[in-house]
PDB file of C-alpha atoms in Angstrom:
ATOM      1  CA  UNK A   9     101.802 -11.865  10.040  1.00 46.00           C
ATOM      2  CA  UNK A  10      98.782  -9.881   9.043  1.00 48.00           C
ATOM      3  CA  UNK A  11      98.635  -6.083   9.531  1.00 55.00           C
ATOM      4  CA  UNK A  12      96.113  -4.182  11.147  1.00 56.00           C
ATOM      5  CA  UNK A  13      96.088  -0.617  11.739  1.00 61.00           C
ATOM      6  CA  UNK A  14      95.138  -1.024  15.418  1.00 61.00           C
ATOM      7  CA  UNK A  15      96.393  -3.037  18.216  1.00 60.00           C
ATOM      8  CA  UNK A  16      94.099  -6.011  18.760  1.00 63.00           C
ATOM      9  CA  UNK A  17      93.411  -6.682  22.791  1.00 60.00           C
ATOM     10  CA  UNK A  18      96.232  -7.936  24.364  1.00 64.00           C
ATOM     11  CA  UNK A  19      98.613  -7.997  21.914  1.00 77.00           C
ATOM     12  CA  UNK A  20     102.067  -6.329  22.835  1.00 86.00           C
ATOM     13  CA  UNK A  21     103.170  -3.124  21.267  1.00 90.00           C
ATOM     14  CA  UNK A  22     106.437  -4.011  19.533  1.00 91.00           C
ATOM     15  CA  UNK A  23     104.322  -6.901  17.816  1.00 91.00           C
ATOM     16  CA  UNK A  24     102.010  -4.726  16.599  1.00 92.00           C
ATOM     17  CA  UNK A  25     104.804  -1.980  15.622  1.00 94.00           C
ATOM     18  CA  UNK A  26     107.383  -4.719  13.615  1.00 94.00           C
ATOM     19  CA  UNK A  27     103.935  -5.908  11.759  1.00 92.00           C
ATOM     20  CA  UNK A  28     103.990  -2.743   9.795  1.00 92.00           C
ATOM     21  CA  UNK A  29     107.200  -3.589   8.464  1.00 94.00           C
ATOM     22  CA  UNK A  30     106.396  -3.880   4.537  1.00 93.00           C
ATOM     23  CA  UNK A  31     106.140  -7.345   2.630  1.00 93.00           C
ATOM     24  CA  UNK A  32     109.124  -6.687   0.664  1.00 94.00           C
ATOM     25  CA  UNK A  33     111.169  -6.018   3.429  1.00 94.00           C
ATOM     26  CA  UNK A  34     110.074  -8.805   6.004  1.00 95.00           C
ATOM     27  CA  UNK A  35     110.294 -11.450   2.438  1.00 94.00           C
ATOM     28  CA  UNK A  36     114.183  -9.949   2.184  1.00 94.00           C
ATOM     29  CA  UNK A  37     114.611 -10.509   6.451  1.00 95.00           C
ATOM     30  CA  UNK A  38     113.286 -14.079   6.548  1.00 95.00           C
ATOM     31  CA  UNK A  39     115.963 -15.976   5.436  1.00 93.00           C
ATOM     32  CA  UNK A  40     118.067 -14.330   8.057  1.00 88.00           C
ATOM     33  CA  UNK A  41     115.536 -14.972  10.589  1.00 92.00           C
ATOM     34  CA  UNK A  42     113.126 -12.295  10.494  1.00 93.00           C
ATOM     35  CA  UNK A  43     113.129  -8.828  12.211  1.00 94.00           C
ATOM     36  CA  UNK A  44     116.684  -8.163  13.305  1.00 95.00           C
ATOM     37  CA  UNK A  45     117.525  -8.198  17.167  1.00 95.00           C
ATOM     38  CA  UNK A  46     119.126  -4.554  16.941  1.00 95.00           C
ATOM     39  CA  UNK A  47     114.922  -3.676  15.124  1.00 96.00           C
ATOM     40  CA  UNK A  48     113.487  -5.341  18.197  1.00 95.00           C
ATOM     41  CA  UNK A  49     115.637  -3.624  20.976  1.00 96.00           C
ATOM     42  CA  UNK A  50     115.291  -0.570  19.362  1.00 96.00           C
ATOM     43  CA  UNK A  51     111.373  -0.855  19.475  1.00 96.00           C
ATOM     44  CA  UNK A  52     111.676  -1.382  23.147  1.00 95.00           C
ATOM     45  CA  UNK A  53     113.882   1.444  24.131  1.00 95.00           C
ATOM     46  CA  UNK A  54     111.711   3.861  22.580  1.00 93.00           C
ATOM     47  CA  UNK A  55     108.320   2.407  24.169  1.00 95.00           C
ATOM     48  CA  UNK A  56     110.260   2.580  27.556  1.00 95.00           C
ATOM     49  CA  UNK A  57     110.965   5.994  26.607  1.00 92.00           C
ATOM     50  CA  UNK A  58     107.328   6.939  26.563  1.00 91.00           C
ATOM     51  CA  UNK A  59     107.031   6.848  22.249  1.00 89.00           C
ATOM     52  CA  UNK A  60     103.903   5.883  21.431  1.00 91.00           C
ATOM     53  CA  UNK A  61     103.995   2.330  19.578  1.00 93.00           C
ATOM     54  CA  UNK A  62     101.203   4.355  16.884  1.00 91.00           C
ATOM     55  CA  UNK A  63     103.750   6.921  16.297  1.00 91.00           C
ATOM     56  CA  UNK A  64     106.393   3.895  15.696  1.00 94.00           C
ATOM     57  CA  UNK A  65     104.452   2.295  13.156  1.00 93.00           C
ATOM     58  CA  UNK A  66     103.378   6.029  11.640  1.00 91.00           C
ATOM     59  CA  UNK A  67     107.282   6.182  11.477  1.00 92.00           C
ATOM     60  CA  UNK A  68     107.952   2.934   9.931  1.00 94.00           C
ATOM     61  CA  UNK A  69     105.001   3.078   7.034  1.00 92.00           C
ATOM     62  CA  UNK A  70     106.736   6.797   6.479  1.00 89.00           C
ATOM     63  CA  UNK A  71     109.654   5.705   6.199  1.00 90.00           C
ATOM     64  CA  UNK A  72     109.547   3.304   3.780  1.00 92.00           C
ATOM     65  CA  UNK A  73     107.623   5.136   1.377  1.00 90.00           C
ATOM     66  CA  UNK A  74     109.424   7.892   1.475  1.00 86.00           C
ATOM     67  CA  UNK A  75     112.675   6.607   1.277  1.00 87.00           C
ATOM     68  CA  UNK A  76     113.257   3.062   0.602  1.00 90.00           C
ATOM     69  CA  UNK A  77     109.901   1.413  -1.419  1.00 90.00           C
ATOM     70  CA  UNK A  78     112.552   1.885  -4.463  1.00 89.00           C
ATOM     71  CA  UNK A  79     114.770  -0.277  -3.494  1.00 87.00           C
ATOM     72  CA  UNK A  80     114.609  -3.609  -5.005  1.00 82.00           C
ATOM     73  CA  UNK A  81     116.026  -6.932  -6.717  1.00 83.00           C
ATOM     74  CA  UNK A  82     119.434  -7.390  -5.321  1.00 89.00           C
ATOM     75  CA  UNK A  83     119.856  -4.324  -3.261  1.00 91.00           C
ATOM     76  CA  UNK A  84     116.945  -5.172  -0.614  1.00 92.00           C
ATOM     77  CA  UNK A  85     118.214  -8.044   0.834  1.00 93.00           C
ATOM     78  CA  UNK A  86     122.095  -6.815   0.966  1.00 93.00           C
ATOM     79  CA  UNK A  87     120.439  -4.109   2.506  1.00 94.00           C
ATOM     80  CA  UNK A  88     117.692  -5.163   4.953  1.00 94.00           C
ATOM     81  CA  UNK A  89     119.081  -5.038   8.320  1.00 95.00           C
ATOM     82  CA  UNK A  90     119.933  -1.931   7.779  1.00 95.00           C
ATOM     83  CA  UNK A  91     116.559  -0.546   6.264  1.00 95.00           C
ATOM     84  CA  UNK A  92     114.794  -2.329   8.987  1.00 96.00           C
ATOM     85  CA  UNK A  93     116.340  -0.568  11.794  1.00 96.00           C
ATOM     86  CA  UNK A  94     116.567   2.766   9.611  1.00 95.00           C
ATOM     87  CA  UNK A  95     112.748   2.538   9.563  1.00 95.00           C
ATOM     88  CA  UNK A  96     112.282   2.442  13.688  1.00 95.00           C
ATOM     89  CA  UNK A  97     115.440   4.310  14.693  1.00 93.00           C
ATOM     90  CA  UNK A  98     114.990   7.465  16.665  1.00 89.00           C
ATOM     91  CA  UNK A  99     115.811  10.572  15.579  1.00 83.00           C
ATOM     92  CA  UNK A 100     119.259  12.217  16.268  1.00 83.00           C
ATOM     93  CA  UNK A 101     117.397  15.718  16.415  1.00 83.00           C
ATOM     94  CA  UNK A 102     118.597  18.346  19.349  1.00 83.00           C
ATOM     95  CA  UNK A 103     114.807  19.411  19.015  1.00 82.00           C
ATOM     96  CA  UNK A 104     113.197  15.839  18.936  1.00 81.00           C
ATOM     97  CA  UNK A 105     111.492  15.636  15.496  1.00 84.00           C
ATOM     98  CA  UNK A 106     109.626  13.093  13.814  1.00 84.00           C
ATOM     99  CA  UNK A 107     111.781  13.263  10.506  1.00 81.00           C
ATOM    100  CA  UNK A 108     112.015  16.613   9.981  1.00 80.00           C
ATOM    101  CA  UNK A 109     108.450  17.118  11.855  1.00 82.00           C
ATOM    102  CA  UNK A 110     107.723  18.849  15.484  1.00 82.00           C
ATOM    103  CA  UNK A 111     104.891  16.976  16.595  1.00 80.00           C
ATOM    104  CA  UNK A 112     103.932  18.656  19.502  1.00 80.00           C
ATOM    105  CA  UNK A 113     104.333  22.236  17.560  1.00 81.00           C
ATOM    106  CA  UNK A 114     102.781  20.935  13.985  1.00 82.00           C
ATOM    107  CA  UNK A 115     105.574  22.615  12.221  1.00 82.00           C
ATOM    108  CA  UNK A 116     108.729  21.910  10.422  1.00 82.00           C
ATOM    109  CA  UNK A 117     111.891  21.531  12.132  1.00 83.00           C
ATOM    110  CA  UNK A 118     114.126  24.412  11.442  1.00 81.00           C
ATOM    111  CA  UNK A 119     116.604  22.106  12.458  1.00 78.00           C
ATOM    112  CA  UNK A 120     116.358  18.868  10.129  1.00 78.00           C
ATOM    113  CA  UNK A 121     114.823  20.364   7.092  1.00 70.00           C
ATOM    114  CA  UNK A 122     115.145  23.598   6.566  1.00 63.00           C
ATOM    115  CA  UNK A 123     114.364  23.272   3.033  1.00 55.00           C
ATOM    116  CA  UNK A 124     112.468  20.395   3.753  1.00 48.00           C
ATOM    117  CA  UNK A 125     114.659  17.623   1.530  1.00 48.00           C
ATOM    118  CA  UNK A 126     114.728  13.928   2.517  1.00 48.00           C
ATOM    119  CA  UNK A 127     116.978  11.850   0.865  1.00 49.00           C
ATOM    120  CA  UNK A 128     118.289   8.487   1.221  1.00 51.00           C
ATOM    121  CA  UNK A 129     121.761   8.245  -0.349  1.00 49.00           C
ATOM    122  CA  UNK A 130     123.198   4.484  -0.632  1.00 53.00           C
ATOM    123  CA  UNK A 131     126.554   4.082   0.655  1.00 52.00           C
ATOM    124  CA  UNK A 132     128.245   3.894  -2.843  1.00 51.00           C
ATOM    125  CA  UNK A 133     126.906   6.926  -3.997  1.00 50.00           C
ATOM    126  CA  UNK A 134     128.662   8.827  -1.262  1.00 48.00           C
ATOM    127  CA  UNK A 135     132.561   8.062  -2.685  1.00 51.00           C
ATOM    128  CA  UNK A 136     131.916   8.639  -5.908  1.00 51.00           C
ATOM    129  CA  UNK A 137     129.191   6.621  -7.631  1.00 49.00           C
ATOM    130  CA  UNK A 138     126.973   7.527 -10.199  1.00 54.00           C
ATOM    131  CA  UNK A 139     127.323  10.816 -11.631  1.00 58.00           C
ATOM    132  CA  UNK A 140     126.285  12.212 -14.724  1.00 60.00           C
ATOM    133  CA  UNK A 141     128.928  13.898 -17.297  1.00 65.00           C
ATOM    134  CA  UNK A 142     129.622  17.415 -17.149  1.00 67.00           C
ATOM    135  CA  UNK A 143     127.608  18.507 -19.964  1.00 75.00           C
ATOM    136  CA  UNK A 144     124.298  16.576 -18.952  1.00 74.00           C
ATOM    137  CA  UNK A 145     124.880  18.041 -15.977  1.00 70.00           C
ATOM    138  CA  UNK A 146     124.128  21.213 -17.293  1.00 72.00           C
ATOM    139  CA  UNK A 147     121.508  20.652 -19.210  1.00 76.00           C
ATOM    140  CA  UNK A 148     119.096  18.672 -16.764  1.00 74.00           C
ATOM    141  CA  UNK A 149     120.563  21.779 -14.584  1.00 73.00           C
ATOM    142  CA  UNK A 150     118.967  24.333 -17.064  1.00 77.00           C
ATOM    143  CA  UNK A 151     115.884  21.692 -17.193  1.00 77.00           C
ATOM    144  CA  UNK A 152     115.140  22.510 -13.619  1.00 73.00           C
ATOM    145  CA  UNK A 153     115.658  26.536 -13.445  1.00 74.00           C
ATOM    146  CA  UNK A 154     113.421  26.619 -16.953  1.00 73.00           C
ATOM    147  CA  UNK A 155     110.837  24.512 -14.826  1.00 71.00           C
ATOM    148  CA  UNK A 156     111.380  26.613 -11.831  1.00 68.00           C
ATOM    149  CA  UNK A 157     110.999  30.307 -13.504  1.00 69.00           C
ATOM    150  CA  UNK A 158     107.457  28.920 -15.408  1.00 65.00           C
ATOM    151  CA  UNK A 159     105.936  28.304 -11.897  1.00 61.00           C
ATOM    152  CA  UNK A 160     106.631  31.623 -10.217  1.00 57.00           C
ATOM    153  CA  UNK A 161     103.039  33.013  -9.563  1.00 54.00           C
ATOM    154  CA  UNK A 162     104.940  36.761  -9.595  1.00 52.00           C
ATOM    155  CA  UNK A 163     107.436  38.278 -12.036  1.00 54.00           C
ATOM    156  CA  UNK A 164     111.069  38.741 -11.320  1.00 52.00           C
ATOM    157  CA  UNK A 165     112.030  41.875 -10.299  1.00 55.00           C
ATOM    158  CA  UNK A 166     114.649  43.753 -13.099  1.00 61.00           C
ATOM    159  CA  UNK A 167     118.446  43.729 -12.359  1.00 56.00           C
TER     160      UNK A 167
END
């Protein structure tokens, strides 16, 4: 399925919105039948819900570079339902952001990202995973502040 970046005549929204999904990802869905049902009904709900199908497929594209184009080799397709729907699923915001973004006021959401971090953390990595020793730690920790205190424009005040 080709991707265009607008909606040919005709052609219904959620088509046009699961065409944005990335190669990688739709090569990983295919051999369990292509876009997900879950993807598909979420697509729906939100179109009935007045979203825009442009500011789906903004969302999708955004989404996947931003937070899952590293994903590869074994982990994408062990992973691809979920990434798919991750890509189109509404926000949980109380304000209604676009991750982390108030459209309609063209700022950031105090609420989502008030420091304005994304980061997508794979299951395993949340009970213990990958960690680096104590002492590395450190270092790469001193790494950052040294990196940090060279780009202040303004000197640190005394004390």
């Amino acid at each position: 399925m080709a991707s265009s970046p607008f909606m040919e005549h005709g052609q219904h929204p959620a088509a046009w919105v699961t065409s944005a999904i990335p190669g990688p990802l739709m090569r990983a869905l295919e051999p369990r039948g292509g876009v997900p049902h879950a993807v598909r009904q979420e697509i729906d709900r939100q179109l009935a819900e007045g979203v825009p199908a442009s500011q789906l497929r903004e969302r999708v594209e955004r989404r996947w570079y931003e937070r899952y184009a590293h994903v590869n080799g074994a982990e994408l397709p062990m992973r691809a339902d979920e990434i798919a729907l991750a890509l189109v699923a509404g926000s949980d915001c109380p304000l209604g952001c676009e991750d982390g973004w108030l459209v309609a006021d063209s700022r950031v959401c105090p609420w989502c990202r008030p420091n304005g971090t994304v980061v997508d953390n794979h299951p395993d990595d949340l009970t213990g995973g990958r960690r680096l020793p104590g002492p590395e730690q450190a270092a790469r920790a001193e790494e950052v502040r040294a990196l940090m205190r060279g780009s202040r424009r303004y000197r640190r005040p005394p004390g």
